[in-house]
PDB file of C-alpha atoms in Angstrom:
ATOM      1  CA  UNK A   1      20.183   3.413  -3.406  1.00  0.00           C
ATOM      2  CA  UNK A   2      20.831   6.402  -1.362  1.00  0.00           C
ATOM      3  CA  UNK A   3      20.016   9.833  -2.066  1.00  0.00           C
ATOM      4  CA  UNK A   4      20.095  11.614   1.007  1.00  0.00           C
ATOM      5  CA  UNK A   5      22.290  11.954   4.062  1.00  0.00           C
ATOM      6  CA  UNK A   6      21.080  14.341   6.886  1.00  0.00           C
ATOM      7  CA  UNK A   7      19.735  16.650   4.321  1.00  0.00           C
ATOM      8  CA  UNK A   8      22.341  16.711   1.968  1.00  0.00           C
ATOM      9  CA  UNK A   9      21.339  14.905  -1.775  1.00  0.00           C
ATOM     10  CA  UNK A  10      23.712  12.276  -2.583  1.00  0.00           C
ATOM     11  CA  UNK A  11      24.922  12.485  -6.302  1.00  0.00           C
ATOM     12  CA  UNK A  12      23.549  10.526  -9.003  1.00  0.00           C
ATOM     13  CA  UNK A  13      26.113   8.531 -10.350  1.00  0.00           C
ATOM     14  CA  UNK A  14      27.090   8.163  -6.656  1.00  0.00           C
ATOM     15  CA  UNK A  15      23.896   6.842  -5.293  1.00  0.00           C
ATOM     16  CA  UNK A  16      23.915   4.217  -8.570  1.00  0.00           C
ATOM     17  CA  UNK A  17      26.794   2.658  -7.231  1.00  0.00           C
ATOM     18  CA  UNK A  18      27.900   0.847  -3.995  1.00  0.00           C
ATOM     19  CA  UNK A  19      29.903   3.383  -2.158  1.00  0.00           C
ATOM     20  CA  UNK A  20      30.864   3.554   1.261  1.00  0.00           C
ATOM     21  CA  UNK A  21      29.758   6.971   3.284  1.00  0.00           C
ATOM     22  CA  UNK A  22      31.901   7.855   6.567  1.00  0.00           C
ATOM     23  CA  UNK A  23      29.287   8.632   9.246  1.00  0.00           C
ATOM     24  CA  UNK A  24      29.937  10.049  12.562  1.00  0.00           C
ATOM     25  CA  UNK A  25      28.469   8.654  15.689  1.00  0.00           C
ATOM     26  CA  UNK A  26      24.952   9.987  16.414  1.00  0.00           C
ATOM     27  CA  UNK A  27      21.363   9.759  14.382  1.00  0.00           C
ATOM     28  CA  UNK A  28      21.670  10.459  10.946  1.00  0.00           C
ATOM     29  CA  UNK A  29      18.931  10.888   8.477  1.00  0.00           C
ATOM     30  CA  UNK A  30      18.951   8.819   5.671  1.00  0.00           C
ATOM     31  CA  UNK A  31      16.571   9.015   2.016  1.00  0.00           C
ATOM     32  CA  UNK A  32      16.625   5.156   0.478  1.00  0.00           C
ATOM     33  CA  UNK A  33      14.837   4.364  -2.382  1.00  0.00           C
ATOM     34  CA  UNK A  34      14.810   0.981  -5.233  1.00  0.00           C
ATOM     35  CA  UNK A  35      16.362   2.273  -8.449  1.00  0.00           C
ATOM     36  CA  UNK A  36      17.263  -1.291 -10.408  1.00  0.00           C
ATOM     37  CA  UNK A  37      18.384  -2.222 -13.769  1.00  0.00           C
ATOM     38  CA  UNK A  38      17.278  -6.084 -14.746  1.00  0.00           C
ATOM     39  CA  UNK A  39      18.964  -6.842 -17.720  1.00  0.00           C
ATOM     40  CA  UNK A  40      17.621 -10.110 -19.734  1.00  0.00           C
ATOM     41  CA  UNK A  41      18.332 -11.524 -22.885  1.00  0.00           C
ATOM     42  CA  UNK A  42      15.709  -9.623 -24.403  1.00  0.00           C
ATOM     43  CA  UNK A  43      13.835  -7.622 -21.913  1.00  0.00           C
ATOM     44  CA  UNK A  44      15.417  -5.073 -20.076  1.00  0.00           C
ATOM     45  CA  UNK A  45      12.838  -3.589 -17.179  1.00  0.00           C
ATOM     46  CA  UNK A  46      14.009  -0.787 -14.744  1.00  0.00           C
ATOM     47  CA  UNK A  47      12.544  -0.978 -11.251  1.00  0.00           C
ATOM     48  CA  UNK A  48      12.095   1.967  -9.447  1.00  0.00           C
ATOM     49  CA  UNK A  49      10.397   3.750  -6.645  1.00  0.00           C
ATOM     50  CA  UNK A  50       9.955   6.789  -4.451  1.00  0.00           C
ATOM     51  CA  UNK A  51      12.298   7.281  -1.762  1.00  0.00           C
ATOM     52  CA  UNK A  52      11.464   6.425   1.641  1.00  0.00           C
ATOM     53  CA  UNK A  53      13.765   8.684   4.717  1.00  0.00           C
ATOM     54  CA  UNK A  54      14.947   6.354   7.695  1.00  0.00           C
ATOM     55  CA  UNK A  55      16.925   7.013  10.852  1.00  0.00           C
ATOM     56  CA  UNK A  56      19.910   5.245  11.937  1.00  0.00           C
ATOM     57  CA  UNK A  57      22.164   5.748  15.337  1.00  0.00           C
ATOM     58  CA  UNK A  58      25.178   5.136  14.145  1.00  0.00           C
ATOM     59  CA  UNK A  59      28.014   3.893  16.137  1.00  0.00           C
ATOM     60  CA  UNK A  60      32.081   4.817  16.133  1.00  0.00           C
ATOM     61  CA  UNK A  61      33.946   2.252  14.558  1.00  0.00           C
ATOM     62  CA  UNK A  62      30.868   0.295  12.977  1.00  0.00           C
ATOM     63  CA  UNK A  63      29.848   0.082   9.009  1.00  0.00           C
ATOM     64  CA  UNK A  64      25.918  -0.418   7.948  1.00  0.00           C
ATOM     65  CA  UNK A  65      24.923  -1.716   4.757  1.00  0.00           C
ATOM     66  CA  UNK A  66      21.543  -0.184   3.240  1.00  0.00           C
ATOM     67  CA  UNK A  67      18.967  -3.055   1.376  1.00  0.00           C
ATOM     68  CA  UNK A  68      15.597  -2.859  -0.144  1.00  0.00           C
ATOM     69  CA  UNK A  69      13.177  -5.978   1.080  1.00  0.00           C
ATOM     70  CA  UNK A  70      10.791  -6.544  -2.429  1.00  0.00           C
ATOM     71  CA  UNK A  71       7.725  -8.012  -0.987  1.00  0.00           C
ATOM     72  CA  UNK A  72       5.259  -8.332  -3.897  1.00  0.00           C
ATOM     73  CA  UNK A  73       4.968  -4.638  -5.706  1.00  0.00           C
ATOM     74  CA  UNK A  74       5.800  -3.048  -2.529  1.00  0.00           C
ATOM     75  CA  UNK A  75       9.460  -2.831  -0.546  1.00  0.00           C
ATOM     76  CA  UNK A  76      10.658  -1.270   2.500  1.00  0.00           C
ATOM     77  CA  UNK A  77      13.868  -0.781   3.788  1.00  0.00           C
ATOM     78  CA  UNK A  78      16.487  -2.326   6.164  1.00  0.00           C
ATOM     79  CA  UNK A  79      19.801  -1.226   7.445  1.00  0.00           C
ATOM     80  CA  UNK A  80      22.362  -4.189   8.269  1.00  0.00           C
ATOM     81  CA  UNK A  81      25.761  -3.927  10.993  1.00  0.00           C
ATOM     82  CA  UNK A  82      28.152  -4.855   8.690  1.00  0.00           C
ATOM     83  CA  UNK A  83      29.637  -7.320  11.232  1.00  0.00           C
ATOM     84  CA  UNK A  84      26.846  -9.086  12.296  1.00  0.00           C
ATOM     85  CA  UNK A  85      24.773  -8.794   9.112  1.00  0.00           C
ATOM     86  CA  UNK A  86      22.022  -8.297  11.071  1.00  0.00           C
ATOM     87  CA  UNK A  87      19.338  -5.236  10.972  1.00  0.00           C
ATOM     88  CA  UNK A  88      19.572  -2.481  13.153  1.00  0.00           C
ATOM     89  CA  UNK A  89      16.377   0.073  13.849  1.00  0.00           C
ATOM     90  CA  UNK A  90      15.962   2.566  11.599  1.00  0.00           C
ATOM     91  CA  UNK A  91      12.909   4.065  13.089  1.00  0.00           C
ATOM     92  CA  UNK A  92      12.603   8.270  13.147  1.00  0.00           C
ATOM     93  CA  UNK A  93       9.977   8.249  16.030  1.00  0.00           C
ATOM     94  CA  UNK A  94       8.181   6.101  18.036  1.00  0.00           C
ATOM     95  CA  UNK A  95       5.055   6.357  15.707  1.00  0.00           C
ATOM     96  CA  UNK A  96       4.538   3.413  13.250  1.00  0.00           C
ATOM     97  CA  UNK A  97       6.488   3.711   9.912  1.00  0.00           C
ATOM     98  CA  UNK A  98       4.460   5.405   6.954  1.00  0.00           C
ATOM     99  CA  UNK A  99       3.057   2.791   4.262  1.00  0.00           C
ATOM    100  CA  UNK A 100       6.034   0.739   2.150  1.00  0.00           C
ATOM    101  CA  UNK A 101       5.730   2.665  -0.866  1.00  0.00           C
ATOM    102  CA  UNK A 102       5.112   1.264  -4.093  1.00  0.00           C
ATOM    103  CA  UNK A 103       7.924  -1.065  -6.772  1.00  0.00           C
ATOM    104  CA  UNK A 104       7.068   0.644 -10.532  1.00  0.00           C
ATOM    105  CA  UNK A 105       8.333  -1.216 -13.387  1.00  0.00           C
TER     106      UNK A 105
END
């Protein structure tokens, strides 16, 4: 889910759903984090975790669709061209990424 764009908190029962965001052409700061309702036939489990901030250059014209990769009981995120499906950078320096932060269930 999303919760920020370039500083600005993304509403709750926006960020819940899938919703498409009109970026302009440039970096843009993004907050992602896993917020995830499993329903079962008798378990229900919510998976959550704490957000995570990416960057993304975003280009005129193109749409990006934000994922969460669940590797184990840790995720991290990835940013896909809509087109292509395939992932973009989403890097905010040149220094390696902070740690993958935790899945809680």
């Amino acid at each position: 889910m999303l919760y920020e764009i370039d500083g600005v908190v993304v509403p709750e029962e926006l960020a819940r759903r899938r919703v498409d965001f009109q970026l302009s052409p440039g970096r843009h700061v993004i907050g992602v984090a896993v917020h995830d309702y499993h329903h079962g036939f008798l378990v229900h489990r919510l998976v959550y975790s704490t957000g995570k901030k990416i960057c993304l250059e975003a280009e005129a014209g193109r749409t990006y669709l934000a994922r969460a990769l669940v590797e184990g009981q840790r995720w991290k995120p990835e940013m896909l061209d809509g087109a292509t499906m395939k992932p973009v950078p989403i890097n905010c320096s040149a220094k390696p990424d902070d740690e993958d932060p935790p899945i809680r269930r």
